[in-house]
Amino acid sequence: MAQYYCNYCQGSITGIRLRCAECRDFDLCVQCFSCGAEVGKHRKDHKYQVINDGYFAVFETDVDVDTEDTTWTANDEMKLLDAVEQYGFGNWNDVANSLDPKTDEDIEKHYSTFYIHGSVGQVTFPSQSVNKVTDHTGPDNGPLSPSLTRPLPPVEISQQEQQELGYMPLRDDFEREYDNDAETLVSCLAMNYEELDDKDIDIAFKLAQVSMYRERLKERVRRKHIARDYRLINTTSTTIGAKQKNSDNQEKSIKRGKRIP
């Protein structure tokens, strides 16, 4: 925040200051203004403006506050938001270190009252969701994604084989799936429900992209089922192990041939 100095006494102004509305860049502290200070072209009968740099209250409260410890100014609100962003919501002890002499209990109560349950929270966390998402993967009034409730039994392969294949048996996923970039089709899609900016052609285009993405996912799942049904995962792991063993034997043979008798 900018630092201001009184043009009469040259002292630093930390609270309320009086700015002359007729003189350019002319500020007075409360003490000098009350004494009717005049410097240069400035006269005490000039129009003025009362400025309070961050020492005003942002939120109105019904409780009368008399002590500085319980008064929340605009500067305090800025420090509070910066501290919550830095230390995280709920770490009130660390936040209180940035707002001395306020206590962690006062800070938690103030944040909960005005930022969660107050007007800010009502706008930030609406009670009703605007976007209505419908699950089309299961029957009406049925379980969400029913395939997830019936997981397939994991393929029995060793830990070393899992690492060689990049396969996670409990999830039935590979580190790099077939058509691994399929998600790029829909990763940047967004439906504008509120502003209704999307035209019919835009919506049709987005739905076509989603349809193409679903077809690519179906092909990925089909290949997984084939790999499981025909035990290709076990066969591949065995083949990789055999190739590794042959490679080791060849390397040992080469080393033996290089030895000088």
mmCIF file of C-alpha atoms in Angstrom:
data_model
loop_
_atom_site.group_PDB
_atom_site.id
_atom_site.type_symbol
_atom_site.label_atom_id
_atom_site.label_comp_id
_atom_site.label_asym_id
_atom_site.label_seq_id
_atom_site.Cartn_x
_atom_site.Cartn_y
_atom_site.Cartn_z
ATOM 1 C CA MET A 1 0.000 0.000 0.000
ATOM 2 C CA ALA A 2 1.274 3.509 -0.823
ATOM 3 C CA GLN A 3 2.782 5.615 1.960
ATOM 4 C CA TYR A 4 1.546 9.206 2.390
ATOM 5 C CA TYR A 5 3.184 12.135 4.186
ATOM 6 C CA CYS A 6 1.687 15.343 5.519
ATOM 7 C CA ASN A 7 2.669 18.317 3.314
ATOM 8 C CA TYR A 8 2.870 20.551 6.385
ATOM 9 C CA CYS A 9 4.648 18.581 9.153
ATOM 10 C CA GLN A 10 6.206 15.970 6.806
ATOM 11 C CA GLY A 11 5.041 13.220 9.147
ATOM 12 C CA SER A 12 3.899 9.795 7.927
ATOM 13 C CA ILE A 13 0.118 9.421 7.690
ATOM 14 C CA THR A 14 -1.057 5.988 8.813
ATOM 15 C CA GLY A 15 -4.760 6.627 9.335
ATOM 16 C CA ILE A 16 -7.206 9.240 8.123
ATOM 17 C CA ARG A 17 -5.808 11.928 5.858
ATOM 18 C CA LEU A 18 -7.349 15.071 4.375
ATOM 19 C CA ARG A 19 -6.720 15.659 0.671
ATOM 20 C CA CYS A 20 -7.217 19.135 -0.783
ATOM 21 C CA ALA A 21 -9.664 19.119 -3.679
ATOM 22 C CA GLU A 22 -8.219 22.335 -5.164
ATOM 23 C CA CYS A 23 -4.458 21.803 -4.755
ATOM 24 C CA ARG A 24 -2.664 19.097 -6.693
ATOM 25 C CA ASP A 25 -1.304 16.176 -4.651
ATOM 26 C CA PHE A 26 -1.726 17.897 -1.294
ATOM 27 C CA ASP A 27 -2.431 15.859 1.876
ATOM 28 C CA LEU A 28 -2.649 16.860 5.533
ATOM 29 C CA CYS A 29 -2.751 14.815 8.695
ATOM 30 C CA VAL A 30 -5.681 15.289 11.080
ATOM 31 C CA GLN A 31 -3.625 17.356 13.539
ATOM 32 C CA CYS A 32 -2.361 19.839 10.935
ATOM 33 C CA PHE A 33 -5.780 20.119 9.316
ATOM 34 C CA SER A 34 -7.432 20.883 12.665
ATOM 35 C CA CYS A 35 -4.896 23.676 13.236
ATOM 36 C CA GLY A 36 -5.778 25.280 9.894
ATOM 37 C CA ALA A 37 -2.345 24.733 8.341
ATOM 38 C CA GLU A 38 -1.601 26.709 5.158
ATOM 39 C CA VAL A 39 1.382 26.031 2.898
ATOM 40 C CA GLY A 40 2.128 27.683 -0.440
ATOM 41 C CA LYS A 41 -1.065 28.121 -2.438
ATOM 42 C CA HIS A 42 -3.098 25.966 -0.061
ATOM 43 C CA ARG A 43 -5.614 27.763 2.123
ATOM 44 C CA LYS A 44 -7.602 26.407 5.025
ATOM 45 C CA ASP A 45 -10.910 27.273 3.375
ATOM 46 C CA HIS A 46 -10.215 25.043 0.368
ATOM 47 C CA LYS A 47 -12.525 22.158 -0.296
ATOM 48 C CA TYR A 48 -11.190 18.849 0.973
ATOM 49 C CA GLN A 49 -11.796 15.100 0.888
ATOM 50 C CA VAL A 50 -11.523 12.717 3.856
ATOM 51 C CA ILE A 51 -9.634 9.556 2.895
ATOM 52 C CA ASN A 52 -9.273 6.474 5.056
ATOM 53 C CA ASP A 53 -6.754 4.068 3.458
ATOM 54 C CA GLY A 54 -8.095 0.696 4.363
ATOM 55 C CA TYR A 55 -9.174 1.548 7.887
ATOM 56 C CA PHE A 56 -12.889 1.343 7.163
ATOM 57 C CA ALA A 57 -15.103 -1.663 7.785
ATOM 58 C CA VAL A 58 -16.125 -3.796 4.793
ATOM 59 C CA PHE A 59 -18.949 -5.720 6.471
ATOM 60 C CA GLU A 60 -21.695 -4.192 8.570
ATOM 61 C CA THR A 61 -22.287 -5.788 11.957
ATOM 62 C CA ASP A 62 -24.978 -5.383 14.582
ATOM 63 C CA VAL A 63 -22.455 -5.795 17.375
ATOM 64 C CA ASP A 64 -20.831 -2.641 18.729
ATOM 65 C CA VAL A 65 -17.051 -3.059 18.751
ATOM 66 C CA ASP A 66 -15.029 -0.856 21.056
ATOM 67 C CA THR A 67 -11.620 -2.513 21.060
ATOM 68 C CA GLU A 68 -9.112 -2.602 18.208
ATOM 69 C CA ASP A 69 -8.710 -6.380 18.578
ATOM 70 C CA THR A 70 -12.297 -7.029 17.452
ATOM 71 C CA THR A 71 -12.502 -4.343 14.736
ATOM 72 C CA TRP A 72 -12.131 -5.659 11.208
ATOM 73 C CA THR A 73 -10.890 -3.058 8.724
ATOM 74 C CA ALA A 74 -10.397 -3.426 4.977
ATOM 75 C CA ASN A 75 -6.684 -3.986 5.566
ATOM 76 C CA ASP A 76 -7.479 -6.820 7.974
ATOM 77 C CA GLU A 77 -9.811 -8.411 5.433
ATOM 78 C CA MET A 78 -7.073 -8.351 2.786
ATOM 79 C CA LYS A 79 -4.571 -9.890 5.193
ATOM 80 C CA LEU A 80 -7.115 -12.560 6.139
ATOM 81 C CA LEU A 81 -7.780 -13.600 2.548
ATOM 82 C CA ASP A 82 -4.061 -13.647 1.716
ATOM 83 C CA ALA A 83 -3.297 -15.754 4.795
ATOM 84 C CA VAL A 84 -6.097 -18.254 4.092
ATOM 85 C CA GLU A 85 -4.839 -18.620 0.520
ATOM 86 C CA GLN A 86 -1.273 -19.142 1.754
ATOM 87 C CA TYR A 87 -1.863 -21.464 4.727
ATOM 88 C CA GLY A 88 -5.129 -23.096 3.662
ATOM 89 C CA PHE A 89 -8.643 -23.075 5.088
ATOM 90 C CA GLY A 90 -8.738 -24.333 8.668
ATOM 91 C CA ASN A 91 -5.135 -23.487 9.655
ATOM 92 C CA TRP A 92 -6.328 -20.680 11.889
ATOM 93 C CA ASN A 93 -3.236 -20.705 14.118
ATOM 94 C CA ASP A 94 -0.987 -19.843 11.167
ATOM 95 C CA VAL A 95 -3.506 -17.323 9.865
ATOM 96 C CA ALA A 96 -3.622 -15.647 13.291
ATOM 97 C CA ASN A 97 0.134 -15.019 13.112
ATOM 98 C CA SER A 98 -0.519 -12.677 10.186
ATOM 99 C CA LEU A 99 -3.337 -10.862 12.002
ATOM 100 C CA ASP A 100 -1.871 -10.167 15.407
ATOM 101 C CA PRO A 101 -3.397 -9.485 17.948
ATOM 102 C CA LYS A 102 -6.525 -11.288 16.697
ATOM 103 C CA THR A 103 -6.994 -14.836 18.019
ATOM 104 C CA ASP A 104 -7.612 -17.956 15.968
ATOM 105 C CA GLU A 105 -11.120 -18.285 17.465
ATOM 106 C CA ASP A 106 -12.063 -14.743 16.407
ATOM 107 C CA ILE A 107 -10.647 -15.285 12.915
ATOM 108 C CA GLU A 108 -12.482 -18.579 12.418
ATOM 109 C CA LYS A 109 -15.769 -17.050 13.606
ATOM 110 C CA HIS A 110 -15.347 -13.978 11.391
ATOM 111 C CA TYR A 111 -14.467 -16.021 8.272
ATOM 112 C CA SER A 112 -17.349 -18.428 8.832
ATOM 113 C CA THR A 113 -19.852 -15.631 9.468
ATOM 114 C CA PHE A 114 -19.053 -13.354 6.541
ATOM 115 C CA TYR A 115 -17.291 -15.503 3.933
ATOM 116 C CA ILE A 116 -19.122 -18.835 4.227
ATOM 117 C CA HIS A 117 -22.575 -18.137 5.670
ATOM 118 C CA GLY A 118 -22.709 -14.479 4.673
ATOM 119 C CA SER A 119 -23.431 -12.750 1.380
ATOM 120 C CA VAL A 120 -20.067 -13.792 -0.079
ATOM 121 C CA GLY A 121 -20.719 -17.439 0.656
ATOM 122 C CA GLN A 122 -24.246 -17.313 -0.750
ATOM 123 C CA VAL A 123 -22.897 -16.139 -4.106
ATOM 124 C CA THR A 124 -19.829 -18.384 -4.093
ATOM 125 C CA PHE A 125 -21.578 -21.559 -2.913
ATOM 126 C CA PRO A 126 -25.098 -21.551 -4.394
ATOM 127 C CA SER A 127 -27.594 -23.850 -2.716
ATOM 128 C CA GLN A 128 -28.864 -25.151 -6.069
ATOM 129 C CA SER A 129 -26.627 -26.396 -8.846
ATOM 130 C CA VAL A 130 -27.024 -24.562 -12.140
ATOM 131 C CA ASN A 131 -25.623 -27.305 -14.357
ATOM 132 C CA LYS A 132 -27.860 -30.363 -14.478
ATOM 133 C CA VAL A 133 -25.829 -33.427 -15.447
ATOM 134 C CA THR A 134 -27.676 -36.619 -16.413
ATOM 135 C CA ASP A 135 -26.016 -40.029 -16.194
ATOM 136 C CA HIS A 136 -26.715 -41.941 -19.416
ATOM 137 C CA THR A 137 -24.553 -44.970 -18.564
ATOM 138 C CA GLY A 138 -27.162 -46.798 -16.498
ATOM 139 C CA PRO A 139 -30.931 -47.335 -16.296
ATOM 140 C CA ASP A 140 -33.282 -44.747 -14.843
ATOM 141 C CA ASN A 141 -33.199 -44.703 -11.030
ATOM 142 C CA GLY A 142 -30.431 -47.319 -11.214
ATOM 143 C CA PRO A 143 -26.923 -47.277 -9.742
ATOM 144 C CA LEU A 144 -24.408 -44.764 -11.052
ATOM 145 C CA SER A 145 -22.104 -46.491 -13.564
ATOM 146 C CA PRO A 146 -23.284 -50.054 -12.741
ATOM 147 C CA SER A 147 -20.150 -51.581 -14.268
ATOM 148 C CA LEU A 148 -18.134 -50.100 -11.411
ATOM 149 C CA THR A 149 -20.146 -52.107 -8.853
ATOM 150 C CA ARG A 150 -19.175 -55.406 -10.492
ATOM 151 C CA PRO A 151 -15.388 -55.317 -10.866
ATOM 152 C CA LEU A 152 -13.682 -58.093 -12.795
ATOM 153 C CA PRO A 153 -11.329 -60.405 -10.885
ATOM 154 C CA PRO A 154 -7.719 -59.174 -11.155
ATOM 155 C CA VAL A 155 -5.282 -60.984 -13.463
ATOM 156 C CA GLU A 156 -2.776 -63.012 -11.464
ATOM 157 C CA ILE A 157 0.689 -61.842 -12.545
ATOM 158 C CA SER A 158 3.771 -61.089 -10.497
ATOM 159 C CA GLN A 159 4.860 -57.636 -9.393
ATOM 160 C CA GLN A 160 7.767 -57.692 -11.832
ATOM 161 C CA GLU A 161 5.460 -58.595 -14.712
ATOM 162 C CA GLN A 162 3.124 -55.762 -13.746
ATOM 163 C CA GLN A 163 5.999 -53.294 -13.938
ATOM 164 C CA GLU A 164 7.223 -54.659 -17.266
ATOM 165 C CA LEU A 165 3.757 -54.426 -18.824
ATOM 166 C CA GLY A 166 2.767 -51.175 -17.118
ATOM 167 C CA TYR A 167 -0.393 -52.944 -15.980
ATOM 168 C CA MET A 168 -2.428 -52.317 -12.820
ATOM 169 C CA PRO A 169 -4.472 -55.514 -12.195
ATOM 170 C CA LEU A 170 -6.703 -54.152 -9.420
ATOM 171 C CA ARG A 171 -7.848 -51.326 -11.689
ATOM 172 C CA ASP A 172 -7.599 -53.339 -14.910
ATOM 173 C CA ASP A 173 -5.783 -50.391 -16.470
ATOM 174 C CA PHE A 174 -2.528 -49.872 -18.291
ATOM 175 C CA GLU A 175 -0.252 -46.907 -17.699
ATOM 176 C CA ARG A 176 -0.641 -46.200 -21.400
ATOM 177 C CA GLU A 177 -4.010 -47.287 -22.722
ATOM 178 C CA TYR A 178 -4.994 -48.099 -26.284
ATOM 179 C CA ASP A 179 -5.730 -44.828 -28.113
ATOM 180 C CA ASN A 180 -4.265 -42.982 -25.148
ATOM 181 C CA ASP A 181 -5.063 -39.527 -26.578
ATOM 182 C CA ALA A 182 -8.790 -40.163 -27.008
ATOM 183 C CA GLU A 183 -9.647 -37.773 -24.163
ATOM 184 C CA THR A 184 -8.333 -34.806 -26.144
ATOM 185 C CA LEU A 185 -11.613 -34.867 -28.090
ATOM 186 C CA VAL A 186 -13.631 -33.724 -25.067
ATOM 187 C CA SER A 187 -11.054 -32.252 -22.703
ATOM 188 C CA CYS A 188 -11.812 -28.670 -23.783
ATOM 189 C CA LEU A 189 -15.572 -28.972 -24.279
ATOM 190 C CA ALA A 190 -17.864 -26.747 -22.211
ATOM 191 C CA MET A 191 -21.619 -26.246 -22.305
ATOM 192 C CA ASN A 192 -22.781 -22.682 -21.607
ATOM 193 C CA TYR A 193 -25.941 -23.337 -19.614
ATOM 194 C CA GLU A 194 -26.218 -19.906 -18.032
ATOM 195 C CA GLU A 195 -25.564 -17.538 -20.928
ATOM 196 C CA LEU A 196 -27.024 -19.853 -23.599
ATOM 197 C CA ASP A 197 -24.407 -18.641 -26.057
ATOM 198 C CA ASP A 198 -24.201 -21.983 -27.834
ATOM 199 C CA LYS A 199 -26.176 -22.159 -31.048
ATOM 200 C CA ASP A 200 -27.783 -25.326 -32.329
ATOM 201 C CA ILE A 201 -24.873 -26.005 -34.672
ATOM 202 C CA ASP A 202 -22.410 -25.599 -31.789
ATOM 203 C CA ILE A 203 -24.340 -28.004 -29.582
ATOM 204 C CA ALA A 204 -24.610 -30.541 -32.411
ATOM 205 C CA PHE A 205 -20.871 -30.311 -33.031
ATOM 206 C CA LYS A 206 -20.076 -30.872 -29.355
ATOM 207 C CA LEU A 207 -22.442 -33.824 -29.139
ATOM 208 C CA ALA A 208 -20.763 -35.320 -32.207
ATOM 209 C CA GLN A 209 -17.399 -35.033 -30.481
ATOM 210 C CA VAL A 210 -18.783 -36.774 -27.396
ATOM 211 C CA SER A 211 -20.204 -39.530 -29.593
ATOM 212 C CA MET A 212 -16.819 -40.063 -31.280
ATOM 213 C CA TYR A 213 -15.150 -40.159 -27.872
ATOM 214 C CA ARG A 214 -17.578 -42.831 -26.648
ATOM 215 C CA GLU A 215 -16.898 -44.974 -29.719
ATOM 216 C CA ARG A 216 -13.164 -44.792 -29.054
ATOM 217 C CA LEU A 217 -13.752 -45.783 -25.438
ATOM 218 C CA LYS A 218 -15.847 -48.748 -26.566
ATOM 219 C CA GLU A 219 -12.986 -49.906 -28.766
ATOM 220 C CA ARG A 220 -10.586 -49.582 -25.828
ATOM 221 C CA VAL A 221 -12.882 -51.680 -23.631
ATOM 222 C CA ARG A 222 -13.361 -54.267 -26.415
ATOM 223 C CA ARG A 223 -9.618 -54.776 -26.713
ATOM 224 C CA LYS A 224 -9.334 -55.147 -22.932
ATOM 225 C CA HIS A 225 -12.000 -57.850 -22.944
ATOM 226 C CA ILE A 226 -10.196 -59.709 -25.732
ATOM 227 C CA ALA A 227 -6.926 -59.516 -23.779
ATOM 228 C CA ARG A 228 -8.623 -60.964 -20.698
ATOM 229 C CA ASP A 229 -10.701 -63.611 -22.461
ATOM 230 C CA TYR A 230 -7.737 -65.000 -24.398
ATOM 231 C CA ARG A 231 -5.243 -64.517 -21.537
ATOM 232 C CA LEU A 232 -3.086 -62.286 -23.680
ATOM 233 C CA ILE A 233 -1.822 -60.397 -20.633
ATOM 234 C CA ASN A 234 -0.352 -63.556 -19.114
ATOM 235 C CA THR A 235 1.046 -64.625 -22.495
ATOM 236 C CA THR A 236 2.648 -61.237 -23.069
ATOM 237 C CA SER A 237 4.248 -61.223 -19.628
ATOM 238 C CA THR A 238 5.636 -64.730 -20.234
ATOM 239 C CA THR A 239 6.986 -63.680 -23.646
ATOM 240 C CA ILE A 240 8.650 -60.607 -22.186
ATOM 241 C CA GLY A 241 10.237 -62.745 -19.455
ATOM 242 C CA ALA A 242 11.512 -65.267 -22.013
ATOM 243 C CA LYS A 243 12.984 -62.531 -24.204
ATOM 244 C CA GLN A 244 14.668 -60.984 -21.184
ATOM 245 C CA LYS A 245 16.114 -64.368 -20.214
ATOM 246 C CA ASN A 246 17.401 -65.005 -23.749
ATOM 247 C CA SER A 247 18.931 -61.540 -23.827
ATOM 248 C CA ASP A 248 20.728 -62.217 -20.547
ATOM 249 C CA ASN A 249 22.022 -65.558 -21.848
ATOM 250 C CA GLN A 250 23.284 -63.948 -25.035
ATOM 251 C CA GLU A 251 25.039 -61.261 -23.067
ATOM 252 C CA LYS A 252 26.723 -63.850 -20.876
ATOM 253 C CA SER A 253 27.832 -65.810 -23.980
ATOM 254 C CA ILE A 254 29.343 -62.685 -25.507
ATOM 255 C CA LYS A 255 31.243 -61.961 -22.306
ATOM 256 C CA ARG A 256 32.571 -65.549 -22.225
ATOM 257 C CA GLY A 257 33.720 -65.288 -25.851
ATOM 258 C CA LYS A 258 35.660 -62.132 -25.073
ATOM 259 C CA ARG A 259 37.587 -63.754 -22.265
ATOM 260 C CA ILE A 260 41.251 -64.433 -23.035
ATOM 261 C CA PRO A 261 42.296 -68.046 -22.087
#
